[in-house]
Every structure is written in C-alpha cells, then in structure tokens.
Amino acid sequence: MRPAQAYPTGLDVDLDVFSGPFDLLVTLVLREEIDLWEVSVARLIGDYVVHLADAGDFDLDTTSQFLVHVATLLEMKSRLLLSLPGDDDVAEVEAEEAGEELLAALVRYTQFRRAAEALAGLWTRHAGRIARQAGLPACYSCPPSPGRRMPPAALAEAMAPLLREPAAPDSSHITDVAVTLVEELRRLRVLLRRGGAFSFQSVAPRGRLERAVTFFALLELHNRGEVRLAQKRAFADIVVTPLVDLEASAAG
Amino acid sequence: MDHLTRRLEAILFLAPRPVPAADLAAACSAGDDAVAQAVGRLAAEYCPGRHGVELREVAGGYQLVVAEDCESAVISYGGARAPEDLSPALLETLSVVAYLQPATRADVARVRGVSSEWALAALEERGLVAEQGRAETPGAPILYGTTDRFLMVFGLRSAAELPSLDGFAPGTDDVEELRARLLANAERRTP
C-alpha cells in the first residue's frame, strides 16, 4: 500500500514542516491520493520508534508533536468509523453528529486555507518590495539628552534608597521548636529513673513535632541499649522498659 | 512642487518606516487637510512608471519604495534579498492569527487541528506576529496578533484591509462535495 510509505518520509524529513493531519486529511481525502484508512498508524508509530533509536537523542518537542499528530489521526479514523451506518439508532445519531462536527471543522479549515492562499498572493506581490530601512543619520536621530533636564542631585536621590539598610524582616510568625532532642532525652531518663516502665502515650506531648522528638529520643535510648521498646501491633501504644542502671549511665 | 509637498518628500526620503499622516502633519506644522492634499500631489508625482521610487500607503503610513522594474538593479548594487517564502503551514497559521486576532495558540490549533506552537514561534521570529498580552481566561494564555511588518510585507494599509473571511467560506456545493466524499469514504469501509 502506498500510504504507509508516504508517511515516514514526512517523518524522516522533519515533523515541523509536516503541515499536519488536517491538511493531510483534506489533501488525502479530497484528492483521494491517499486513503486515510490505509494509513497504518501502528506502522507509523513503529517507524517513529526506529527513527528515534537511529537519531540517538530524544527530542521531547518533536516527540510530543508526533504524539499529537498520531492522536489526531486516530481520532479522525475513529470518527469516520462512527459515521458508518449503524444498527443502533442512538449510535447512528451520535455518528451523524460526529460526522457533522468533522465536516464543520473541515469547512472552517478550508476557509482559512483559502485565506492563506490569498495571503500567499499578497506576499508574492508585496514582500519583495524594497524600501529604506536604515535610521536617520546619527546626528539627527539622537534623542535629546536627559542631562540637560536632570540635576545631578537626581542621581543621588535615585541611589539613596538602594544604600539604605532594609528593616529586618518580621519573623514573629515563626516559632522555635519547643523541645530539643537533648532535653527530651533528659526528661525521659528522669521518668525512667523515677517510675520504671511507662507507655509512650502517657509521656508524649500534644504537638506533632514534639511527639516526633519524643519518639526519636526513644529510638535513641533504644539504640544505646538503655530501654526496651514493645508494641503489641502496628500503631498500638509503645511500652518502654528500662534496661540499664540509669544512675550509672547518667553519671557516665 | 509646493514647499509642503517637497518637505513631505524629504521626510519620506529619509524615513526608515512608513510615516503616518499625523506625523507628517506634526513635522511640517501643517493641517491634516493640507497634508492629505500634499500627499495626493506626491502620490501623483511618484506614481508607478515615473521615477525609480514609488509612493505607497502601507501599515498606517506612507513610504517610498523602489519601483518594481528597478529592483534588480538595487539588488545587484546592495545584495538585497527577498524574504524567504512562507511555508503553507506558516501561511495558514498567519491567516488564523490575522483574522482571529488577538488569538491564542488554542484558537490556532482548533482551526488547524494540530498544535501550531512551532509555526507561531517561527512567525514571531520573522516579526510577523507578536504577543499582545494575555487572555483573561483560565491559564491566562498568550494572545497573538499581527505586526506592522506583517502589514508591510503583505502590502496592507491596516488589518481591516484584509480580504473578508466570508469570501473564503466554501460554497454550498463545496460543502456538499466535502460531505459526499466523507460519506463515500465511510461507505467504502462498510463491511
């Protein structure tokens, strides 16, 4: 089939100059040179993948463009399928609508394509006309110097705000972290020394960040072998049991 | 030639771009009517076939251009080159922008059925279209319009001088033919 071969050429040359499926549709369908139905989209994509592999580098723009082209092609093909006389009444109405929509788009496109042809005619007549483009001779085209109108003080005035020290930004809305890891470790050790085992829930503060610090302190204690942590199931309360002589560890 | 006409001639001789009548009037401290009449006399003097340059009205102003039969001499003297031709894709995109301006990329894509980003960028690079702010719709897309250079290369006095778009609408026969071909295409595929 011809069409399958006609495509990759456009693809190989440059997708950007390939004027696009609508143009294609009009040209191909109207002149019946190439039947849209016979354009194998799968083959087209296959060729493009090979083309990508050969090119070595991956150009996102070109590839996106290609995807748009292929998507438009597929949409047009499916619309043509829809406009087949169907058994279902509803489907038929929808197909008719889709067909009319496609027709309307084609009519509008044709209108602009003809306008473009008219522009091309004007271009041929006028684009080559030669007129002077150089500016006026320098001595006549100089803009009046601002120096005559502006006192030197104006320069200092313009500079002054740049030299002024800006006010310190207001940071009152930012609060410090209320607890530190060291403080939390100290607090937990006191608790362990005083009462032995306790649960995480009973000692953890309210704030999310503070709870996280407490949890981190527990992990640290566990890491050092000072406590044993036990949890019955995921997300259950954690029971903390002292393992070492805290008096000794606090002293050390 | 009277003094006003000669002064206009002098300005147009040096001007690097089309000069609006109002600018001519201001430069010569003359009334609009007097300038209009003087421009008329100048146009008669510089009508095609009389001199090596001609007066033309373009892009909202007046400009002296080299007469067509003298262009080859100018080209061999200065090595001037005609602008590179526009591809059909560029012309299509340009016509959409010209008639729908200000137009967004989506407007162009809707008519052409393909993304026209590249074409718009190429036209912008050639100075034929330019950004004209942003639409007040979600996403604030860039609005494109044609430039003075567009008017100059297409020999238009203003965008309003573009041939009417209605004139390009396909006639009933053409539409019926399009429909018939679409249907024929569909039927050929009927199993």
Coordinates of N, CA and C in Angstrom, one line a residue, chain A residues 14-23 25-26 28-32 34-38 61 64-65 68-69 72-73 75-76 79-85 96 98-137 140, chain B residues 11-17 54 56 63-68 71 74-75 80 82-89 91-92 94-100 109-118 126 128 149-150 152-156 162-163 165-171 174-175 177-179 181-191:
Chain A
D14 N 11.3 16.1 8.5 CA 11.2 17.0 9.7 C 9.7 17.1 10.0
L15 N 9.4 16.7 11.2 CA 8.0 16.8 11.6 C 7.4 18.2 11.6
D16 N 8.3 19.2 11.8 CA 7.8 20.5 11.9 C 7.3 21.1 10.6
V17 N 7.9 20.7 9.5 CA 7.4 21.2 8.2 C 6.2 20.4 7.7
F18 N 6.0 19.3 8.4 CA 4.8 18.4 8.0 C 3.6 19.1 8.5
S19 N 2.8 19.6 7.5 CA 1.8 20.6 7.9 C 0.6 20.0 8.7
G20 N 0.6 18.7 8.9 CA -0.4 18.3 9.9 C -1.6 17.5 9.3
P21 N -2.2 16.7 10.2 CA -3.2 15.8 9.7 C -4.4 16.4 9.1
F22 N -4.8 17.6 9.5 CA -5.9 18.2 8.9 C -5.7 18.5 7.4
D23 N -4.6 19.2 7.2 CA -4.1 19.4 5.8 C -4.1 18.1 5.1
L25 N -5.6 15.4 5.8 CA -7.0 14.8 5.6 C -7.6 15.5 4.4
V26 N -7.5 16.8 4.3 CA -8.1 17.5 3.2 C -7.5 17.0 1.9
L28 N -5.5 14.4 1.3 CA -5.6 13.0 1.1 C -7.0 12.6 0.7
V29 N -8.0 13.0 1.5 CA -9.4 12.6 1.3 C -9.9 13.2 0.1
L30 N -9.7 14.5 -0.1 CA -10.3 15.2 -1.2 C -9.7 14.8 -2.6
R31 N -8.4 14.8 -2.6 CA -7.7 14.4 -3.9 C -7.7 12.9 -4.0
E32 N -8.0 12.2 -3.0 CA -8.1 10.7 -3.0 C -6.7 10.2 -3.4
I34 N -4.3 9.5 -1.3 CA -4.0 8.6 -0.2 C -5.3 8.4 0.6
D35 N -5.6 7.2 0.9 CA -6.8 7.0 1.7 C -6.4 6.9 3.2
L36 N -7.0 7.7 4.0 CA -6.7 7.8 5.4 C -6.8 6.4 6.0
W37 N -7.8 5.6 5.5 CA -8.0 4.3 6.1 C -6.8 3.4 5.9
E38 N -6.0 3.7 4.9 CA -4.9 2.8 4.6 C -3.6 3.2 5.2
D61 N 10.1 17.9 22.3 CA 9.1 18.7 21.5 C 8.7 17.9 20.2
S64 N 6.5 15.0 21.2 CA 5.1 15.5 21.6 C 4.3 15.8 20.4
Q65 N 5.0 16.5 19.5 CA 4.3 16.9 18.2 C 3.8 15.6 17.5
V68 N 0.8 14.2 19.1 CA -0.4 14.9 18.7 C -0.9 14.5 17.4
H69 N 0.1 14.4 16.4 CA -0.3 14.1 15.1 C -1.0 12.7 15.0
T72 N -4.4 12.8 16.6 CA -5.4 13.4 15.7 C -5.8 12.4 14.6
L73 N -4.8 11.7 14.1 CA -5.1 10.7 13.0 C -6.0 9.7 13.5
E75 N -8.1 9.9 16.0 CA -9.4 10.5 16.3 C -10.2 10.6 15.0
M76 N -9.5 11.0 13.9 CA -10.2 11.2 12.6 C -10.6 9.8 12.1
R79 N -13.6 8.7 14.0 CA -14.8 9.5 13.7 C -15.4 9.0 12.4
L80 N -14.5 8.6 11.5 CA -15.0 8.1 10.2 C -15.7 6.8 10.4
L81 N -15.2 6.0 11.4 CA -15.8 4.7 11.7 C -17.2 5.0 12.3
L82 N -17.3 6.0 13.1 CA -18.6 6.3 13.7 C -19.6 6.7 12.7
S83 N -19.2 7.3 11.6 CA -20.2 7.8 10.6 C -20.7 6.7 9.7
L84 N -20.2 5.4 10.0 CA -20.8 4.3 9.3 C -22.2 4.1 9.7
P85 N -23.1 3.7 8.8 CA -24.5 3.5 9.2 C -24.5 2.3 10.2
E96 N -23.7 10.6 13.3 CA -24.1 11.7 12.5 C -23.6 13.0 13.0
A98 N -21.0 13.4 15.0 CA -19.6 13.4 14.9 C -19.2 13.7 13.5
G99 N -19.9 13.2 12.5 CA -19.7 13.4 11.1 C -19.8 14.9 10.8
E100 N -21.0 15.5 11.3 CA -21.2 16.9 11.1 C -20.2 17.8 11.7
E101 N -19.7 17.4 12.9 CA -18.7 18.1 13.6 C -17.4 18.2 12.7
L102 N -17.1 17.0 12.3 CA -15.9 16.8 11.4 C -16.0 17.7 10.2
L103 N -17.2 17.7 9.6 CA -17.5 18.4 8.4 C -17.3 19.9 8.7
A104 N -17.9 20.4 9.8 CA -17.8 21.8 10.2 C -16.4 22.2 10.4
A105 N -15.6 21.3 11.0 CA -14.2 21.6 11.2 C -13.5 21.7 9.9
L106 N -13.8 20.8 9.0 CA -13.2 20.8 7.6 C -13.5 22.1 6.9
V107 N -14.8 22.5 7.0 CA -15.3 23.7 6.3 C -14.5 24.9 6.8
R108 N -14.4 25.0 8.1 CA -13.7 26.2 8.7 C -12.3 26.1 8.3
Y109 N -11.7 25.0 8.4 CA -10.3 24.9 8.0 C -10.1 25.3 6.5
T110 N -11.0 24.8 5.7 CA -10.9 25.1 4.2 C -11.0 26.6 4.0
Q111 N -11.8 27.3 4.8 CA -12.0 28.7 4.7 C -10.6 29.4 5.0
F112 N -10.0 29.0 6.1 CA -8.7 29.6 6.5 C -7.6 29.2 5.5
R113 N -7.7 28.0 4.9 CA -6.7 27.6 4.0 C -6.8 28.5 2.7
R114 N -8.0 28.8 2.3 CA -8.2 29.7 1.2 C -7.7 31.1 1.5
A115 N -8.0 31.6 2.7 CA -7.5 32.9 3.2 C -5.9 32.9 3.1
A116 N -5.3 31.8 3.5 CA -3.9 31.6 3.5 C -3.4 31.7 2.1
E117 N -4.1 31.1 1.1 CA -3.7 31.2 -0.3 C -3.8 32.7 -0.8
A118 N -4.8 33.4 -0.3 CA -4.9 34.8 -0.7 C -3.7 35.6 -0.2
L119 N -3.4 35.3 1.1 CA -2.2 35.9 1.7 C -0.9 35.6 0.9
A120 N -0.8 34.4 0.5 CA 0.3 34.0 -0.3 C 0.4 34.9 -1.6
G121 N -0.8 35.2 -2.2 CA -0.8 36.0 -3.4 C -0.3 37.4 -3.0
L122 N -0.8 38.0 -1.9 CA -0.3 39.3 -1.5 C 1.2 39.3 -1.2
W123 N 1.6 38.2 -0.6 CA 3.1 38.1 -0.3 C 3.9 38.1 -1.5
T124 N 3.5 37.4 -2.6 CA 4.2 37.4 -3.8 C 4.3 38.8 -4.4
R125 N 3.2 39.5 -4.3 CA 3.2 40.9 -4.9 C 4.0 41.9 -4.0
H126 N 4.0 41.8 -2.7 CA 4.5 42.9 -1.9 C 5.7 42.6 -1.1
A127 N 6.0 41.3 -0.7 CA 7.0 41.0 0.3 C 8.4 41.4 -0.2
G128 N 8.6 41.4 -1.6 CA 9.9 41.7 -2.1 C 10.2 43.2 -2.3
R129 N 9.1 44.1 -2.0 CA 9.3 45.5 -2.3 C 10.4 46.0 -1.4
I130 N 11.3 46.9 -2.0 CA 12.4 47.4 -1.3 C 12.2 48.8 -0.8
A131 N 12.4 49.1 0.5 CA 12.3 50.4 1.0 C 13.4 50.7 1.9
R132 N 13.7 51.9 2.2 CA 14.8 52.3 3.1 C 14.5 51.7 4.5
Q133 N 15.5 51.1 5.1 CA 15.3 50.6 6.4 C 16.2 51.2 7.4
A134 N 17.3 51.9 6.9 CA 18.3 52.4 7.9 C 17.7 53.6 8.6
G135 N 18.1 53.9 9.8 CA 17.5 55.0 10.5 C 18.1 56.3 10.0
L136 N 17.6 57.4 10.6 CA 18.1 58.7 10.2 C 19.6 58.8 10.5
P137 N 20.3 59.7 9.7 CA 21.7 59.9 10.1 C 21.8 60.2 11.6
Y140 N 20.9 63.4 13.5 CA 19.6 63.9 13.5 C 18.7 63.0 14.4
Chain B
I11 N 11.0 64.1 4.0 CA 10.9 63.2 5.2 C 10.8 61.8 4.8
L12 N 9.9 61.5 3.7 CA 9.7 60.2 3.3 C 11.0 59.6 2.7
F13 N 11.8 60.5 2.1 CA 13.1 60.0 1.5 C 14.0 59.4 2.6
L14 N 14.0 60.0 3.8 CA 14.8 59.5 4.9 C 14.2 58.5 5.8
A15 N 12.9 58.5 5.9 CA 12.2 57.7 6.9 C 12.4 56.2 6.7
P16 N 12.8 55.5 7.8 CA 13.1 54.1 7.7 C 11.8 53.2 7.8
R17 N 10.7 53.8 8.0 CA 9.5 53.0 8.1 C 8.3 53.9 7.6
E54 N 8.5 54.7 -5.9 CA 7.1 55.0 -5.9 C 6.6 55.3 -4.5
R56 N 3.9 54.5 -1.7 CA 2.8 53.6 -1.4 C 2.3 53.8 0.0
Q63 N 5.2 55.5 2.4 CA 6.6 55.1 2.3 C 7.0 55.1 0.8
L64 N 8.3 55.5 0.6 CA 8.8 55.4 -0.7 C 9.5 54.1 -0.9
V65 N 9.1 53.4 -2.0 CA 9.7 52.1 -2.2 C 10.3 52.1 -3.6
V66 N 11.2 51.2 -3.8 CA 11.8 51.1 -5.1 C 10.8 50.5 -6.2
A67 N 10.8 51.2 -7.3 CA 9.9 50.7 -8.4 C 10.3 49.3 -8.8
E68 N 9.2 48.5 -9.1 CA 9.4 47.1 -9.3 C 10.5 46.8 -10.4
E71 N 14.1 47.1 -9.2 CA 14.5 46.2 -8.1 C 15.8 45.5 -8.4
V74 N 18.9 47.5 -7.9 CA 19.1 47.7 -6.4 C 19.7 46.4 -5.8
I75 N 19.2 45.3 -6.2 CA 19.6 44.0 -5.7 C 21.1 43.8 -6.1
A80 N 20.5 43.1 -1.8 CA 19.3 42.9 -1.0 C 18.7 41.5 -1.4
A82 N 15.2 39.0 -1.2 CA 13.7 39.0 -0.9 C 13.6 38.1 0.4
P83 N 12.6 38.4 1.2 CA 12.4 37.5 2.4 C 12.1 36.1 1.9
E84 N 12.5 35.1 2.7 CA 12.3 33.7 2.4 C 10.8 33.4 2.4
D85 N 10.4 32.6 1.4 CA 9.0 32.3 1.3 C 8.4 31.6 2.6
L86 N 7.1 31.8 2.8 CA 6.5 31.2 3.9 C 5.9 29.8 3.5
S87 N 6.1 28.8 4.3 CA 5.6 27.5 4.0 C 4.0 27.6 4.2
P88 N 3.3 26.6 3.5 CA 1.9 26.6 3.7 C 1.5 26.6 5.2
A89 N 2.2 25.8 6.0 CA 1.8 25.8 7.4 C 1.9 27.1 8.1
L91 N 1.7 30.1 6.5 CA 0.7 30.9 5.9 C -0.6 30.7 6.6
E92 N -0.9 29.4 6.8 CA -2.2 29.0 7.4 C -2.3 29.6 8.8
L94 N -0.6 32.0 10.0 CA -0.6 33.5 9.9 C -2.0 34.0 9.6
S95 N -2.7 33.3 8.7 CA -4.1 33.7 8.4 C -5.0 33.6 9.5
V96 N -4.9 32.5 10.3 CA -5.7 32.4 11.5 C -5.5 33.5 12.5
V97 N -4.2 33.8 12.7 CA -3.9 34.9 13.7 C -4.4 36.2 13.1
A98 N -4.2 36.4 11.8 CA -4.6 37.7 11.2 C -6.1 37.9 11.3
Y99 N -6.9 36.9 11.1 CA -8.3 37.1 11.0 C -9.0 37.0 12.4
L100 N -8.4 36.2 13.3 CA -9.0 36.0 14.6 C -8.3 36.9 15.7
A109 N -4.8 26.2 17.0 CA -4.8 24.7 17.0 C -6.2 24.2 16.6
R110 N -7.3 24.9 17.2 CA -8.6 24.5 16.9 C -9.0 24.5 15.4
V111 N -8.5 25.6 14.7 CA -8.8 25.7 13.3 C -7.9 24.7 12.5
R112 N -6.7 24.6 12.9 CA -5.8 23.8 12.0 C -5.8 22.3 12.4
G113 N -6.2 22.0 13.6 CA -6.3 20.6 14.0 C -5.0 20.1 14.5
V114 N -4.0 20.9 14.5 CA -2.7 20.4 15.0 C -2.1 21.5 15.9
S115 N -1.2 21.1 16.8 CA -0.5 22.1 17.6 C 0.3 23.0 16.7
S116 N 0.2 24.3 16.9 CA 0.9 25.2 16.0 C 1.9 26.0 16.7
E117 N 2.4 25.5 17.8 CA 3.4 26.2 18.6 C 4.7 26.6 17.8
W118 N 5.1 25.6 17.0 CA 6.3 25.8 16.2 C 6.1 26.9 15.2
R126 N 10.1 35.9 12.6 CA 10.1 36.7 11.4 C 9.5 38.1 11.6
L128 N 6.4 38.8 12.1 CA 5.1 38.9 11.5 C 3.9 38.9 12.5
R149 N 5.1 45.0 10.5 CA 5.9 44.3 9.5 C 5.0 43.4 8.6
F150 N 4.0 42.8 9.3 CA 3.1 41.9 8.6 C 2.3 42.8 7.5
M152 N 3.3 45.5 6.2 CA 4.3 45.9 5.2 C 4.5 44.9 4.1
V153 N 4.8 43.6 4.6 CA 5.2 42.6 3.6 C 4.0 42.1 2.8
F154 N 2.8 42.4 3.4 CA 1.6 42.0 2.6 C 0.9 43.2 1.9
G155 N 1.6 44.3 2.0 CA 1.1 45.5 1.3 C -0.3 46.0 1.7
L156 N -0.5 45.9 3.1 CA -1.8 46.3 3.6 C -1.7 47.6 4.3
L162 N -7.6 43.5 5.1 CA -7.5 42.0 4.7 C -8.8 41.7 4.0
P163 N -8.7 40.9 2.9 CA -10.0 40.5 2.2 C -10.9 39.8 3.2
L165 N -13.1 37.4 5.4 CA -13.0 36.0 5.6 C -14.2 35.3 5.0
D166 N -15.4 36.0 5.0 CA -16.6 35.3 4.5 C -16.4 35.0 3.0
G167 N -15.6 35.8 2.3 CA -15.4 35.5 0.9 C -14.7 34.2 0.7
F168 N -14.1 33.6 1.7 CA -13.3 32.4 1.5 C -14.1 31.2 2.0
A169 N -15.3 31.4 2.5 CA -16.1 30.3 3.0 C -16.5 29.4 1.8
P170 N -16.3 28.1 2.0 CA -16.7 27.2 0.9 C -18.2 27.3 0.6
G171 N -18.6 27.3 -0.6 CA -19.9 27.5 -1.1 C -20.7 26.2 -0.7
D174 N -19.4 23.2 -2.5 CA -18.2 22.7 -1.9 C -18.4 21.9 -0.7
V175 N -19.3 22.4 0.2 CA -19.6 21.7 1.4 C -20.3 20.4 1.1
E177 N -19.9 18.7 -1.5 CA -18.9 17.8 -2.0 C -18.0 17.2 -0.9
L178 N -17.7 18.0 0.0 CA -16.9 17.6 1.2 C -17.7 16.5 1.9
R179 N -19.0 16.7 2.1 CA -19.8 15.8 2.8 C -19.9 14.4 2.1
R181 N -17.9 13.2 0.0 CA -16.6 12.5 0.0 C -16.4 11.8 1.3
L182 N -16.7 12.5 2.4 CA -16.6 11.9 3.7 C -17.5 10.7 3.8
L183 N -18.7 10.8 3.3 CA -19.7 9.7 3.3 C -19.2 8.5 2.5
A184 N -18.7 8.9 1.2 CA -18.2 7.8 0.3 C -17.1 7.1 1.0
N185 N -16.3 7.8 1.6 CA -15.1 7.2 2.3 C -15.6 6.3 3.4
A186 N -16.7 6.7 4.1 CA -17.2 5.8 5.2 C -17.8 4.6 4.6
E187 N -18.6 4.8 3.5 CA -19.3 3.7 2.9 C -18.4 2.6 2.3
R188 N -17.3 3.1 1.8 CA -16.3 2.2 1.2 C -15.8 1.2 2.2
R189 N -15.9 1.7 3.5 CA -15.3 0.9 4.6 C -16.4 0.0 5.2
T190 N -17.7 0.2 4.8 CA -18.7 -0.6 5.4 C -18.5 -2.1 5.0
P191 N -18.5 -3.0 6.0 CA -18.2 -4.4 5.7 C -19.3 -5.0 4.9

